Amino acid sequence: MIVVMKKGANAEQIGHMVERVEELGLRAHVIEGTERTVIAAIGEKRDEYRHSLESGPGVAEVVPILAPYKVASIEVKPERTVVTVGPFSAGNCHLGVIAGPCSVENEEQTVSTARAVKAAGATALRGGAFKPRTSPYSFQGLKEDGLKILATARDETGLPVVTEVLAAADVPLVARYADVLQIGARNMQNYRLLEEAGASGKPVLLKRGPCATMEELLLAAEYVLNAGNQNVMLCERGIRTFENHVRFTLPLATVPYLHERTHLPVIVDPSHGTGHTRLVPRMAAAAIAAGADGLILEVHPNPEKALSDGYQSLDFRQFNETMSLCRKVADAVGKEMARPVSMNPRDPLPALV
Ligand code: PEP
Ligand code: MN
């Protein structure tokens, strides 16, 4: 249920209703909107207490939450969540761009990529230190050494670091270095990991499992939100289908669909979502046209030599061109994208080759 407080309900009335909800054995989740405060009352026994709560001080109405996910639902919070970390913002009119290598390989590769993507307008740096690889014989990531390199790149550029955490036990270590914890597609339904990531207090980028439905994705997000962490970004990164011209099929209808159901920002990953460098720029632009709140893109100084996912990585020039194309679409659909750092907002955009 949602206890909708009247406009102007005071802190004492809100506090009282939180106590009432908790007395009924439900969990109270307070969401302060710009207009009014609502209290989501979450638990097994729901509707039977509706009338008793409705008579509380400062209460406007009590309405059931129809969706199986609660805190993630737009029914509970009609205002869009904006996740902000330093220069990075995603949600509402803000379009965040996370870019960097699939894997952190060495300091030179990561720092040079961080500098290049920042110059082209990225607002966060990605890079895997713990890599989930299909084969145990593939490069598994530099682990803590990789995290240290990411921290160096952040010091050099000011870009916040987005990096994957593979296991619940690694959350404290990864959270010490990362600004945003990435939960990978293979781990979307690792519930202990979701709870730990939620409890870390760091913003979470939750990638959709390649076989997961929208409802499963939103229920996974609910685990993080229930740990008291409001800063969750959902990521469409492609699903497994019969198609074999792409690595995964990137369903962009996910973006407007999720915007109907949830207030959480939706990020799109056209790198994993296509698996081919040449398809990435247009799908990045298409994601923005579909309303995406952000992009996550793989960029490497020399994709041919990359230790992972080189075939879907952009080089610096290709990233620059992708950003120019994306900026045009962002302007057309009313999304704010950071300008390249070297560029005056009045200067013409670099030509698309
Ligand atoms: C990644 O971002 O490099 C990655 C492994 O992504 P996913 O979990 O979507 O496969
Ligand atoms: Mn990758």
Coordinates of C-alpha atoms and ligand atoms in Angstrom, one line a residue:
M1 CA 0.0 0.0 0.0
I2 CA 1.0 3.6 -0.4
V3 CA 0.1 6.0 2.3
V4 CA -0.2 9.3 0.5
M5 CA 0.3 12.2 2.9
K6 CA -1.6 15.5 2.4
K7 CA 0.3 18.4 0.9
G8 CA 2.0 20.2 3.9
A9 CA 1.8 17.2 6.2
N10 CA 4.4 17.8 8.9
A11 CA 7.3 15.7 10.2
E12 CA 5.5 14.7 13.3
Q13 CA 2.5 13.4 11.2
I14 CA 4.9 11.5 8.9
G15 CA 6.8 10.1 11.8
H16 CA 3.5 8.9 13.4
M17 CA 2.4 7.2 10.2
V18 CA 5.8 5.4 9.9
E19 CA 5.3 4.1 13.4
R20 CA 1.7 3.0 12.6
V21 CA 2.9 1.1 9.5
E22 CA 5.7 -0.6 11.5
E23 CA 3.3 -1.5 14.3
L24 CA 1.3 -3.4 11.7
G25 CA 4.3 -5.5 10.9
L26 CA 4.9 -3.7 7.6
R27 CA 8.1 -2.0 6.5
A28 CA 7.8 1.7 6.0
H29 CA 9.7 3.3 3.1
V30 CA 9.4 7.1 3.1
I31 CA 9.7 8.9 -0.3
E32 CA 9.7 12.6 -0.2
G33 CA 8.5 14.2 -3.4
T34 CA 8.6 17.8 -4.3
E35 CA 4.8 18.0 -3.9
R36 CA 4.1 15.6 -1.1
T37 CA 5.5 12.7 0.9
V38 CA 4.3 9.1 0.5
I39 CA 5.0 6.1 2.7
A40 CA 5.2 2.8 1.0
A41 CA 4.0 0.1 3.4
I42 CA 5.6 -3.1 2.3
G43 CA 4.9 -6.6 3.5
E44 CA 3.0 -9.7 3.1
K45 CA -0.3 -8.7 4.7
R46 CA -1.2 -5.5 2.8
D47 CA -4.7 -4.4 2.1
E48 CA -6.4 -5.4 5.3
Y49 CA -4.9 -2.4 7.2
R50 CA -5.9 0.1 4.5
H51 CA -8.8 1.6 6.3
S52 CA -7.1 1.9 9.7
L53 CA -4.2 3.8 8.1
E54 CA -6.5 6.1 6.1
S55 CA -7.8 7.8 9.3
G56 CA -4.2 8.7 10.4
P57 CA -3.2 12.4 10.9
G58 CA -2.2 14.2 7.7
V59 CA -3.1 11.2 5.5
A60 CA -4.7 12.1 2.1
E61 CA -5.4 8.5 0.9
V62 CA -4.1 4.9 1.1
V63 CA -3.9 3.1 -2.3
P64 CA -2.7 -0.4 -3.1
I65 CA 0.5 -0.9 -5.1
L66 CA -0.6 -3.1 -8.0
A67 CA 2.9 -4.0 -9.4
P68 CA 4.7 -6.9 -7.8
Y69 CA 7.8 -4.6 -7.4
K70 CA 7.0 -1.8 -4.9
V71 CA 9.7 0.7 -4.3
A72 CA 10.8 0.6 -7.9
S73 CA 7.3 1.2 -9.1
I74 CA 6.2 4.5 -10.6
E75 CA 3.0 4.1 -8.5
V76 CA 5.1 4.8 -5.4
K77 CA 7.2 7.6 -6.9
P78 CA 6.0 9.4 -10.0
E79 CA 9.0 11.7 -10.0
R80 CA 11.9 10.4 -12.0
T81 CA 15.0 9.4 -10.0
V82 CA 18.2 11.2 -11.0
V83 CA 21.4 9.4 -10.1
T84 CA 24.2 11.9 -9.7
V85 CA 27.9 11.0 -9.0
G86 CA 30.2 14.0 -9.4
P87 CA 29.9 15.1 -13.1
F88 CA 27.7 12.1 -14.0
S89 CA 23.9 12.5 -13.9
A90 CA 21.4 10.1 -15.3
G91 CA 17.6 10.4 -15.2
N92 CA 14.9 12.9 -16.2
C93 CA 16.5 15.3 -18.7
H94 CA 20.1 14.2 -17.8
L95 CA 22.0 11.8 -20.1
G96 CA 25.0 10.2 -18.5
V97 CA 27.7 8.6 -20.6
I98 CA 29.9 5.9 -19.1
A99 CA 32.8 4.9 -21.3
G100 CA 36.0 3.0 -21.0
P101 CA 37.6 -0.4 -21.6
C102 CA 35.9 -3.7 -21.1
S103 CA 38.8 -4.7 -18.9
V104 CA 41.4 -2.7 -17.1
E105 CA 44.7 -4.0 -18.6
N106 CA 47.3 -1.6 -17.4
E107 CA 47.7 2.0 -16.2
E108 CA 48.6 3.5 -19.6
Q109 CA 45.6 1.9 -21.3
T110 CA 43.1 2.9 -18.7
V111 CA 44.4 6.5 -18.0
S112 CA 44.7 7.3 -21.7
T113 CA 41.2 6.0 -22.3
A114 CA 39.8 8.0 -19.4
R115 CA 41.4 11.2 -20.8
A116 CA 40.1 10.5 -24.3
V117 CA 36.5 9.7 -23.2
K118 CA 36.4 12.7 -20.9
A119 CA 37.6 15.0 -23.7
A120 CA 34.8 13.7 -25.9
G121 CA 32.1 14.3 -23.3
A122 CA 31.9 11.1 -21.2
T123 CA 30.9 11.8 -17.6
A124 CA 32.0 8.4 -16.0
L125 CA 34.7 5.9 -16.6
R126 CA 34.0 2.2 -16.9
G127 CA 36.5 -0.7 -16.7
G128 CA 36.3 -4.2 -15.4
A129 CA 38.8 -5.3 -12.7
F130 CA 36.9 -8.5 -11.9
K131 CA 35.7 -10.0 -15.2
P132 CA 33.0 -12.6 -15.6
R133 CA 34.3 -14.7 -18.5
T134 CA 32.6 -17.6 -20.1
S135 CA 35.8 -19.6 -20.2
P136 CA 37.9 -20.0 -17.1
Y137 CA 41.0 -19.8 -19.4
S138 CA 40.2 -16.2 -20.6
F139 CA 41.7 -13.1 -18.9
Q140 CA 39.9 -12.8 -15.5
G141 CA 40.9 -9.2 -14.8
L142 CA 43.6 -7.6 -12.6
K143 CA 41.3 -7.6 -9.5
E144 CA 42.6 -5.2 -6.8
D145 CA 45.4 -4.0 -9.0
G146 CA 42.8 -3.1 -11.6
L147 CA 40.8 -1.2 -9.0
K148 CA 43.9 0.8 -8.0
I149 CA 44.4 1.7 -11.7
L150 CA 40.8 2.9 -11.9
A151 CA 41.3 5.0 -8.8
T152 CA 44.4 6.6 -10.5
A153 CA 42.4 7.3 -13.6
R154 CA 39.8 9.0 -11.5
D155 CA 42.4 11.1 -9.8
E156 CA 43.8 12.1 -13.2
T157 CA 40.5 13.0 -14.8
G158 CA 37.8 13.5 -12.1
L159 CA 35.6 10.9 -13.8
P160 CA 33.7 8.7 -11.3
V161 CA 34.5 5.0 -11.7
V162 CA 31.9 2.3 -12.6
T163 CA 33.2 -1.2 -12.1
E164 CA 31.7 -4.7 -11.8
V165 CA 31.5 -6.6 -8.5
L166 CA 31.2 -10.3 -9.1
A167 CA 30.6 -11.7 -5.6
A168 CA 28.9 -10.5 -2.4
A169 CA 32.2 -11.1 -0.5
D170 CA 34.0 -8.7 -2.8
V171 CA 31.6 -5.8 -2.2
P172 CA 33.6 -4.1 0.6
L173 CA 36.8 -4.2 -1.5
V174 CA 35.2 -3.0 -4.7
A175 CA 33.2 -0.3 -2.9
R176 CA 36.5 1.1 -1.5
Y177 CA 37.6 2.0 -5.0
A178 CA 34.4 2.3 -7.1
D179 CA 31.9 5.2 -7.3
V180 CA 29.3 3.0 -8.9
L181 CA 29.0 -0.8 -8.5
Q182 CA 28.1 -2.6 -11.6
I183 CA 26.1 -5.8 -11.2
G184 CA 26.7 -7.8 -14.4
A185 CA 24.1 -9.6 -16.6
R186 CA 25.2 -13.0 -15.2
N187 CA 24.6 -11.8 -11.7
M188 CA 21.3 -10.0 -12.0
Q189 CA 19.5 -12.6 -9.9
N190 CA 22.3 -13.1 -7.4
Y191 CA 20.2 -11.9 -4.5
R192 CA 22.9 -11.9 -1.8
L193 CA 25.1 -9.8 -4.1
L194 CA 22.2 -7.4 -4.7
E195 CA 21.6 -7.0 -1.0
E196 CA 25.3 -6.4 -0.2
A197 CA 25.6 -3.9 -3.1
G198 CA 22.5 -2.2 -1.8
A199 CA 23.9 -2.0 1.7
S200 CA 27.2 -0.6 0.5
G201 CA 25.5 2.8 -0.1
K202 CA 27.2 3.1 -3.5
P203 CA 25.0 3.7 -6.5
V204 CA 24.3 0.5 -8.5
L205 CA 24.2 -0.1 -12.2
L206 CA 22.1 -3.2 -12.6
K207 CA 22.4 -5.0 -15.9
R208 CA 19.6 -7.1 -17.3
G209 CA 20.2 -10.8 -17.5
P210 CA 20.2 -12.0 -21.1
C211 CA 17.2 -14.2 -20.3
A212 CA 15.4 -12.0 -17.7
T213 CA 12.0 -10.5 -18.2
M214 CA 11.3 -6.8 -17.3
E215 CA 9.5 -8.0 -14.1
E216 CA 12.5 -10.0 -13.0
L217 CA 14.8 -7.0 -13.6
L218 CA 12.5 -4.7 -11.6
L219 CA 12.3 -7.3 -8.8
A220 CA 16.1 -7.6 -8.8
A221 CA 16.3 -3.8 -8.5
E222 CA 13.8 -4.0 -5.6
Y223 CA 16.4 -6.0 -3.6
V224 CA 18.9 -3.1 -3.9
L225 CA 16.2 -0.5 -3.1
N226 CA 15.0 -2.5 -0.1
A227 CA 18.5 -2.2 1.4
G228 CA 17.8 1.5 1.6
N229 CA 19.7 2.4 -1.5
Q230 CA 17.8 4.7 -3.8
N231 CA 20.5 5.1 -6.4
V232 CA 19.8 2.3 -8.8
M233 CA 20.2 2.5 -12.6
L234 CA 18.8 -0.3 -14.8
C235 CA 20.8 -1.3 -17.8
E236 CA 19.5 -2.9 -21.0
R237 CA 22.5 -4.8 -22.5
G238 CA 20.8 -7.1 -24.9
I239 CA 19.1 -10.5 -24.7
R240 CA 19.6 -13.9 -26.1
T241 CA 17.5 -14.7 -29.2
F242 CA 17.7 -16.9 -32.3
E243 CA 19.5 -14.0 -34.1
N244 CA 23.1 -14.6 -35.0
H245 CA 24.0 -11.5 -36.9
V246 CA 24.6 -9.8 -33.5
R247 CA 26.1 -11.1 -30.2
F248 CA 22.9 -10.2 -28.3
T249 CA 19.7 -8.6 -29.6
L250 CA 19.2 -5.1 -28.2
P251 CA 15.5 -4.5 -27.5
L252 CA 15.1 -0.8 -27.3
A253 CA 11.4 -0.9 -26.5
T254 CA 12.7 -1.8 -23.1
V255 CA 13.5 1.9 -22.5
P256 CA 10.0 3.5 -23.0
Y257 CA 8.4 0.4 -21.4
L258 CA 10.5 0.8 -18.2
H259 CA 9.8 4.5 -18.1
E260 CA 6.1 3.6 -17.9
R261 CA 6.7 1.3 -15.0
T262 CA 9.5 2.7 -12.9
H263 CA 11.1 6.0 -11.9
L264 CA 14.6 4.5 -12.1
P265 CA 17.0 5.7 -14.9
V266 CA 17.5 3.4 -17.8
I267 CA 21.0 3.0 -19.3
V268 CA 21.6 1.2 -22.6
D269 CA 24.7 -0.8 -23.5
P270 CA 25.1 -0.9 -27.3
S271 CA 28.5 -2.5 -27.0
H272 CA 27.4 -5.8 -25.5
G273 CA 23.9 -5.3 -27.1
T274 CA 25.3 -5.7 -30.6
G275 CA 28.8 -7.2 -30.2
H276 CA 30.1 -5.3 -33.3
T277 CA 31.9 -2.0 -33.2
R278 CA 30.4 -0.8 -36.5
L279 CA 26.8 -1.2 -35.1
V280 CA 27.5 0.6 -31.9
P281 CA 27.2 4.3 -33.0
R282 CA 23.8 4.0 -34.6
M283 CA 22.4 1.9 -31.7
A284 CA 23.8 4.4 -29.2
A285 CA 21.9 7.2 -31.0
A286 CA 18.8 5.0 -31.3
A287 CA 18.9 4.4 -27.6
I288 CA 18.8 8.1 -26.9
A289 CA 15.9 8.5 -29.3
A290 CA 14.1 5.8 -27.4
G291 CA 14.5 7.9 -24.2
A292 CA 17.6 6.3 -22.6
D293 CA 18.9 8.2 -19.6
G294 CA 22.5 7.1 -20.3
L295 CA 24.8 5.0 -22.3
I296 CA 27.6 2.6 -21.3
L297 CA 30.2 2.1 -24.1
E298 CA 33.3 0.1 -24.4
V299 CA 36.3 2.2 -25.7
H300 CA 39.9 1.0 -26.1
P301 CA 43.0 2.7 -27.4
N302 CA 43.7 -0.2 -29.7
P303 CA 40.7 -2.5 -29.9
E304 CA 42.6 -5.1 -31.9
K305 CA 44.9 -5.7 -29.0
A306 CA 42.2 -5.7 -26.3
L307 CA 42.2 -8.5 -23.8
S308 CA 38.4 -8.7 -23.9
D309 CA 35.6 -7.5 -26.1
G310 CA 37.8 -5.7 -28.6
Y311 CA 35.4 -6.6 -31.5
Q312 CA 32.7 -4.4 -29.9
S313 CA 35.0 -1.6 -28.6
L314 CA 35.3 1.8 -30.2
D315 CA 38.7 3.4 -30.6
F316 CA 39.1 7.1 -29.6
R317 CA 38.1 8.5 -33.0
Q318 CA 35.1 6.3 -33.3
F319 CA 34.0 7.3 -29.7
N320 CA 34.3 11.0 -30.6
E321 CA 32.2 10.5 -33.7
T322 CA 29.6 8.5 -31.7
M323 CA 29.4 11.3 -29.2
S324 CA 28.8 13.9 -32.0
L325 CA 26.0 11.8 -33.4
C326 CA 24.5 11.2 -30.0
R327 CA 24.6 14.9 -29.1
K328 CA 22.5 15.7 -32.1
V329 CA 19.8 13.1 -31.1
A330 CA 20.0 14.2 -27.5
D331 CA 19.4 17.8 -28.5
A332 CA 16.4 16.7 -30.6
V333 CA 14.8 14.8 -27.8
G334 CA 15.5 17.3 -25.0
K335 CA 18.2 15.4 -23.2
E336 CA 21.2 17.2 -21.7
M337 CA 24.6 15.7 -22.6
A338 CA 27.9 16.9 -21.4
R339 CA 29.9 18.9 -24.0
P340 CA 33.4 17.8 -24.9
V341 CA 35.6 19.4 -22.4
S342 CA 37.7 21.2 -24.9
M343 CA 34.6 22.6 -26.6
N344 CA 32.9 25.9 -26.1
P345 CA 29.1 25.3 -26.2
R346 CA 28.8 27.9 -28.9
D347 CA 31.3 26.1 -31.2
P348 CA 29.9 24.0 -34.0
L349 CA 29.8 20.3 -33.4
P350 CA 32.7 18.3 -34.9
A351 CA 31.8 16.9 -38.3
L352 CA 30.6 13.3 -38.5
V353 CA 32.9 11.4 -40.8
Ligands
PEP1 C1 30.8 -5.7 -19.2 O1 30.2 -4.7 -19.0 O2 32.0 -5.8 -19.6 C2 30.1 -7.0 -19.0 C3 30.7 -8.1 -18.7 O3 28.7 -6.8 -19.2 P1 27.5 -7.9 -19.1 O4 27.4 -8.2 -17.7 O5 26.4 -7.0 -19.6 O6 27.8 -9.0 -20.0
MN2 MN 32.8 -6.3 -22.0

